[in-house]
Amino acid sequence: DSGVTQTPKHLITATGQRVTLRCSPRSGDLSVYWYQQSLDQGLQFLIQYYNGEERAKGNILERFSAQQFPDLHSELNLSSLELGDSALYFCASRGPYNSPLHFGNGTRLTVT
Amino acid sequence: AQKVTQAQTEISVVEKEDVTLDCVYETRDTTYYLFWYKQPPSGELVFLIRRNSFDEQNEISGRYSWNFQKSTSSFNFTITASQVVDSAVYFCALSEEDNTDKLIFGTGTRLQVFP
């Protein structure tokens, strides 16, 4: 168990809808990362937050947004969903400088 | 540009065989980090190892060993005496010093170990 908690485990929704994925980092970790794993794109970095502030952006669509709250949990919001957004979304957190990333179990999103 | 190549899409072995998963990377940086992650059928990503570019010593952890060779830009992973529980997808990843938080993953190698 990595200590990173993601909910829900599975999500099935229709095109055009909006969903929110939730992540609780490991105790004490200030950084939260979101990654997307899809069949065609593989594992891709989406966005990083550190102590409530956005730190880095990767290949994140404009329809997607994220935030990190004062209690350090993070939410990834996906809107105007398309079939191609179906993927496994991972959250990861890390400890002090130079620590490796530890990933949660992921949320599997299916858009129908 | 940074890139990680795992040319082996799928490998099948019988239990107790040794197996090596290949990873070749590209980067312009002199300081970088290499990682291996395991993704079992249950789906989670499990951290296995991280090496920095200045440490070319091979590492052994139980049945797992890693061979880092800067001369060939490779960071290969060997499982000795494989077991059915080793069946998973294994990902090699790279991060660069100026952004150690952004991992660039390879496409993964699916390892199937048959009893």
Tab-separated table of C-alpha atoms in Angstrom:
chain	number	residue	atom	x	y	z
A	1	ASP	CA	0.000	0.000	0.000
A	2	SER	CA	1.552	3.274	-1.168
A	3	GLY	CA	-0.460	5.420	1.252
A	4	VAL	CA	-1.942	7.477	-1.578
A	5	THR	CA	-5.731	7.147	-1.665
A	6	GLN	CA	-7.830	7.688	-4.751
A	7	THR	CA	-11.601	7.657	-5.022
A	8	PRO	CA	-13.639	6.415	-6.688
A	9	LYS	CA	-11.991	3.298	-8.072
A	10	HIS	CA	-14.286	3.154	-11.056
A	11	LEU	CA	-16.406	5.757	-12.751
A	12	ILE	CA	-18.714	5.284	-15.704
A	13	THR	CA	-20.298	8.308	-17.283
A	14	ALA	CA	-21.617	9.611	-20.565
A	15	THR	CA	-20.084	11.939	-23.098
A	16	GLY	CA	-20.530	15.601	-22.290
A	17	GLN	CA	-20.656	15.011	-18.555
A	18	ARG	CA	-18.355	16.275	-15.824
A	19	VAL	CA	-16.651	14.212	-13.136
A	20	THR	CA	-14.394	14.829	-10.167
A	21	LEU	CA	-11.603	12.495	-9.121
A	22	ARG	CA	-10.259	12.750	-5.612
A	23	CYS	CA	-6.809	12.056	-4.192
A	24	SER	CA	-5.395	12.070	-0.689
A	25	PRO	CA	-1.599	12.095	-0.612
A	26	ARG	CA	0.557	10.188	1.833
A	27	SER	CA	0.669	11.715	5.256
A	28	GLY	CA	3.128	14.589	5.266
A	29	ASP	CA	3.549	14.805	1.488
A	30	LEU	CA	2.960	18.301	0.160
A	31	SER	CA	3.180	17.507	-3.542
A	32	VAL	CA	0.432	15.893	-5.575
A	33	TYR	CA	0.692	14.803	-9.174
A	34	TRP	CA	-1.868	13.614	-11.675
A	35	TYR	CA	-1.077	11.199	-14.482
A	36	GLN	CA	-3.262	9.708	-17.172
A	37	GLN	CA	-2.796	6.208	-18.550
A	38	SER	CA	-4.601	5.590	-21.818
A	39	LEU	CA	-4.198	2.907	-24.447
A	40	ASP	CA	-3.047	5.265	-27.160
A	41	GLN	CA	-0.979	7.778	-25.153
A	42	GLY	CA	0.451	5.567	-22.433
A	43	LEU	CA	1.308	7.148	-19.092
A	44	GLN	CA	1.385	10.925	-19.277
A	45	PHE	CA	1.989	13.639	-16.714
A	46	LEU	CA	-0.944	16.019	-16.394
A	47	ILE	CA	-0.310	18.454	-13.564
A	48	GLN	CA	1.460	18.969	-10.251
A	49	TYR	CA	0.484	20.860	-7.111
A	50	TYR	CA	2.669	21.743	-4.170
A	51	ASN	CA	1.104	22.896	-0.929
A	52	GLY	CA	-1.948	24.253	-2.688
A	53	GLU	CA	-0.232	25.904	-5.624
A	54	GLU	CA	0.099	24.703	-9.175
A	55	ARG	CA	3.729	23.882	-9.890
A	56	ALA	CA	3.927	22.267	-13.286
A	57	LYS	CA	1.667	21.417	-16.187
A	58	GLY	CA	2.021	18.638	-18.680
A	59	ASN	CA	-0.307	17.451	-21.396
A	60	ILE	CA	-3.476	18.521	-19.642
A	61	LEU	CA	-6.469	19.490	-21.751
A	62	GLU	CA	-8.248	22.785	-21.183
A	63	ARG	CA	-11.377	20.807	-20.300
A	64	PHE	CA	-9.474	19.404	-17.322
A	65	SER	CA	-8.614	21.297	-14.175
A	66	ALA	CA	-7.269	20.460	-10.775
A	67	GLN	CA	-6.794	21.978	-7.378
A	68	GLN	CA	-5.191	21.147	-4.079
A	69	PHE	CA	-6.993	22.066	-0.900
A	70	PRO	CA	-5.601	23.289	2.459
A	71	ASP	CA	-5.795	19.756	3.851
A	72	LEU	CA	-3.580	18.764	0.870
A	73	HIS	CA	-6.080	16.512	-0.843
A	74	SER	CA	-6.473	17.164	-4.532
A	75	GLU	CA	-9.276	16.940	-7.037
A	76	LEU	CA	-9.066	16.518	-10.788
A	77	ASN	CA	-12.089	17.835	-12.632
A	78	LEU	CA	-12.833	16.548	-16.099
A	79	SER	CA	-15.568	18.266	-18.071
A	80	SER	CA	-17.265	17.931	-21.465
A	81	LEU	CA	-16.102	14.356	-21.449
A	82	GLU	CA	-15.293	12.589	-24.677
A	83	LEU	CA	-14.881	8.900	-25.443
A	84	GLY	CA	-11.144	9.456	-25.696
A	85	ASP	CA	-10.978	10.570	-22.076
A	86	SER	CA	-11.553	6.993	-20.982
A	87	ALA	CA	-8.410	6.092	-19.095
A	88	LEU	CA	-6.866	5.223	-15.776
A	89	TYR	CA	-6.087	8.372	-13.828
A	90	PHE	CA	-3.350	8.152	-11.249
A	91	CYS	CA	-2.525	10.439	-8.430
A	92	ALA	CA	0.926	10.383	-6.872
A	93	SER	CA	2.603	12.157	-4.024
A	94	ARG	CA	6.148	12.564	-2.874
A	95	GLY	CA	7.960	13.525	0.228
A	96	PRO	CA	10.938	15.836	0.665
A	97	TYR	CA	13.219	16.820	-2.180
A	98	ASN	CA	14.411	13.935	-4.292
A	99	SER	CA	11.985	11.398	-2.964
A	100	PRO	CA	10.442	9.089	-5.561
A	101	LEU	CA	6.821	9.369	-6.547
A	102	HIS	CA	4.397	6.984	-4.914
A	103	PHE	CA	1.235	6.300	-6.863
A	104	GLY	CA	-2.289	5.551	-5.764
A	105	ASN	CA	-4.333	2.694	-7.187
A	106	GLY	CA	-5.898	4.901	-9.818
A	107	THR	CA	-9.431	5.780	-10.887
A	108	ARG	CA	-10.647	4.007	-13.984
A	109	LEU	CA	-12.864	6.339	-15.972
A	110	THR	CA	-15.084	4.957	-18.701
A	111	VAL	CA	-16.907	7.405	-20.931
A	112	THR	CA	-19.755	5.868	-22.940
B	1	ALA	CA	13.948	15.559	-26.424
B	2	GLN	CA	13.548	13.073	-23.639
B	3	LYS	CA	12.374	9.641	-24.540
B	4	VAL	CA	12.200	6.187	-23.018
B	5	THR	CA	12.012	3.127	-25.220
B	6	GLN	CA	10.957	-0.300	-24.063
B	7	ALA	CA	11.172	-2.295	-27.233
B	8	GLN	CA	9.819	-5.511	-25.721
B	9	THR	CA	6.054	-5.286	-25.737
B	10	GLU	CA	5.449	-8.651	-24.147
B	11	ILE	CA	7.615	-11.405	-22.715
B	12	SER	CA	6.495	-14.847	-21.630
B	13	VAL	CA	8.607	-17.122	-19.479
B	14	VAL	CA	8.145	-20.203	-17.384
B	15	GLU	CA	8.608	-20.008	-13.648
B	16	LYS	CA	12.217	-20.076	-12.429
B	17	GLU	CA	13.552	-18.671	-15.671
B	18	ASP	CA	15.590	-15.486	-15.551
B	19	VAL	CA	14.252	-12.597	-17.601
B	20	THR	CA	15.674	-9.217	-18.578
B	21	LEU	CA	13.541	-6.221	-19.437
B	22	ASP	CA	15.259	-3.659	-21.615
B	23	CYS	CA	15.061	0.099	-21.277
B	24	VAL	CA	16.828	2.638	-23.475
B	25	TYR	CA	16.549	6.334	-22.799
B	26	GLU	CA	17.370	9.612	-24.522
B	27	THR	CA	18.138	12.869	-22.779
B	28	ARG	CA	20.357	15.890	-23.298
B	29	ASP	CA	20.835	16.449	-19.603
B	30	THR	CA	23.895	15.269	-17.762
B	31	THR	CA	21.912	14.900	-14.562
B	32	TYR	CA	18.810	12.785	-14.663
B	33	TYR	CA	16.997	10.010	-12.837
B	34	LEU	CA	15.820	6.635	-14.011
B	35	PHE	CA	13.038	4.596	-12.499
B	36	TRP	CA	11.289	1.272	-12.758
B	37	TYR	CA	7.658	0.827	-11.770
B	38	LYS	CA	5.573	-2.345	-11.693
B	39	GLN	CA	1.900	-2.445	-12.589
B	40	PRO	CA	0.339	-5.759	-11.527
B	41	PRO	CA	-3.029	-6.889	-12.911
B	42	SER	CA	-4.768	-5.048	-10.075
B	43	GLY	CA	-3.664	-1.805	-11.715
B	44	GLU	CA	-1.654	0.117	-9.155
B	45	LEU	CA	1.804	1.470	-9.949
B	46	VAL	CA	4.437	0.196	-7.571
B	47	PHE	CA	7.775	1.966	-7.257
B	48	LEU	CA	10.741	-0.408	-7.613
B	49	ILE	CA	13.901	1.645	-7.970
B	50	ARG	CA	15.390	5.037	-8.751
B	51	ARG	CA	18.939	5.718	-9.933
B	52	ASN	CA	20.611	9.012	-10.618
B	53	SER	CA	22.856	9.507	-13.592
B	54	PHE	CA	26.013	9.703	-11.507
B	55	ASP	CA	25.557	6.333	-9.933
B	56	GLU	CA	26.321	3.583	-12.401
B	57	GLN	CA	26.665	0.889	-9.810
B	58	ASN	CA	24.472	-2.076	-10.455
B	59	GLU	CA	21.900	-2.747	-7.795
B	60	ILE	CA	20.492	-5.976	-6.503
B	61	SER	CA	17.415	-6.364	-4.362
B	62	GLY	CA	16.515	-9.957	-3.747
B	63	ARG	CA	15.640	-11.507	-7.097
B	64	TYR	CA	15.671	-8.116	-8.806
B	65	SER	CA	18.756	-6.490	-10.277
B	66	TRP	CA	19.344	-3.448	-12.406
B	67	ASN	CA	22.130	-2.724	-14.857
B	68	PHE	CA	22.723	0.941	-15.648
B	69	GLN	CA	25.083	1.693	-18.535
B	70	LYS	CA	25.470	5.316	-19.554
B	71	SER	CA	27.601	4.342	-22.541
B	72	THR	CA	24.602	2.652	-24.131
B	73	SER	CA	21.917	4.787	-22.428
B	74	SER	CA	20.353	1.687	-20.993
B	75	PHE	CA	18.849	0.773	-17.655
B	76	ASN	CA	17.909	-2.887	-17.835
B	77	PHE	CA	16.016	-4.845	-15.237
B	78	THR	CA	16.571	-8.533	-14.557
B	79	ILE	CA	14.365	-10.837	-12.556
B	80	THR	CA	16.121	-13.977	-11.445
B	81	ALA	CA	14.163	-17.181	-10.899
B	82	SER	CA	10.914	-15.581	-11.967
B	83	GLN	CA	7.679	-16.360	-10.166
B	84	VAL	CA	4.045	-16.181	-11.203
B	85	VAL	CA	3.608	-13.166	-8.907
B	86	ASP	CA	6.095	-11.280	-11.092
B	87	SER	CA	3.495	-11.202	-13.863
B	88	ALA	CA	2.821	-7.519	-14.471
B	89	VAL	CA	3.539	-4.635	-16.779
B	90	TYR	CA	6.858	-3.020	-16.019
B	91	PHE	CA	7.523	0.609	-16.833
B	92	CYS	CA	10.838	2.344	-17.147
B	93	ALA	CA	10.773	6.118	-16.632
B	94	LEU	CA	13.075	9.121	-16.847
B	95	SER	CA	13.094	12.495	-15.159
B	96	GLU	CA	15.536	15.340	-15.634
B	97	GLU	CA	17.167	17.380	-12.928
B	98	ASP	CA	15.309	20.566	-13.723
B	99	ASN	CA	12.023	18.768	-13.374
B	100	THR	CA	12.449	15.710	-11.258
B	101	ASP	CA	8.721	15.611	-10.724
B	102	LYS	CA	7.731	14.970	-14.308
B	103	LEU	CA	8.264	11.355	-15.207
B	104	ILE	CA	8.505	10.340	-18.822
B	105	PHE	CA	7.405	6.760	-19.092
B	106	GLY	CA	8.177	4.101	-21.625
B	107	THR	CA	5.342	2.114	-23.122
B	108	GLY	CA	5.858	-0.755	-20.736
B	109	THR	CA	6.717	-4.434	-21.065
B	110	ARG	CA	4.113	-6.994	-20.163
B	111	LEU	CA	5.724	-9.943	-18.419
B	112	GLN	CA	3.794	-13.176	-18.127
B	113	VAL	CA	5.251	-15.891	-15.950
B	114	PHE	CA	3.642	-19.272	-16.401
B	115	PRO	CA	3.754	-22.014	-13.778
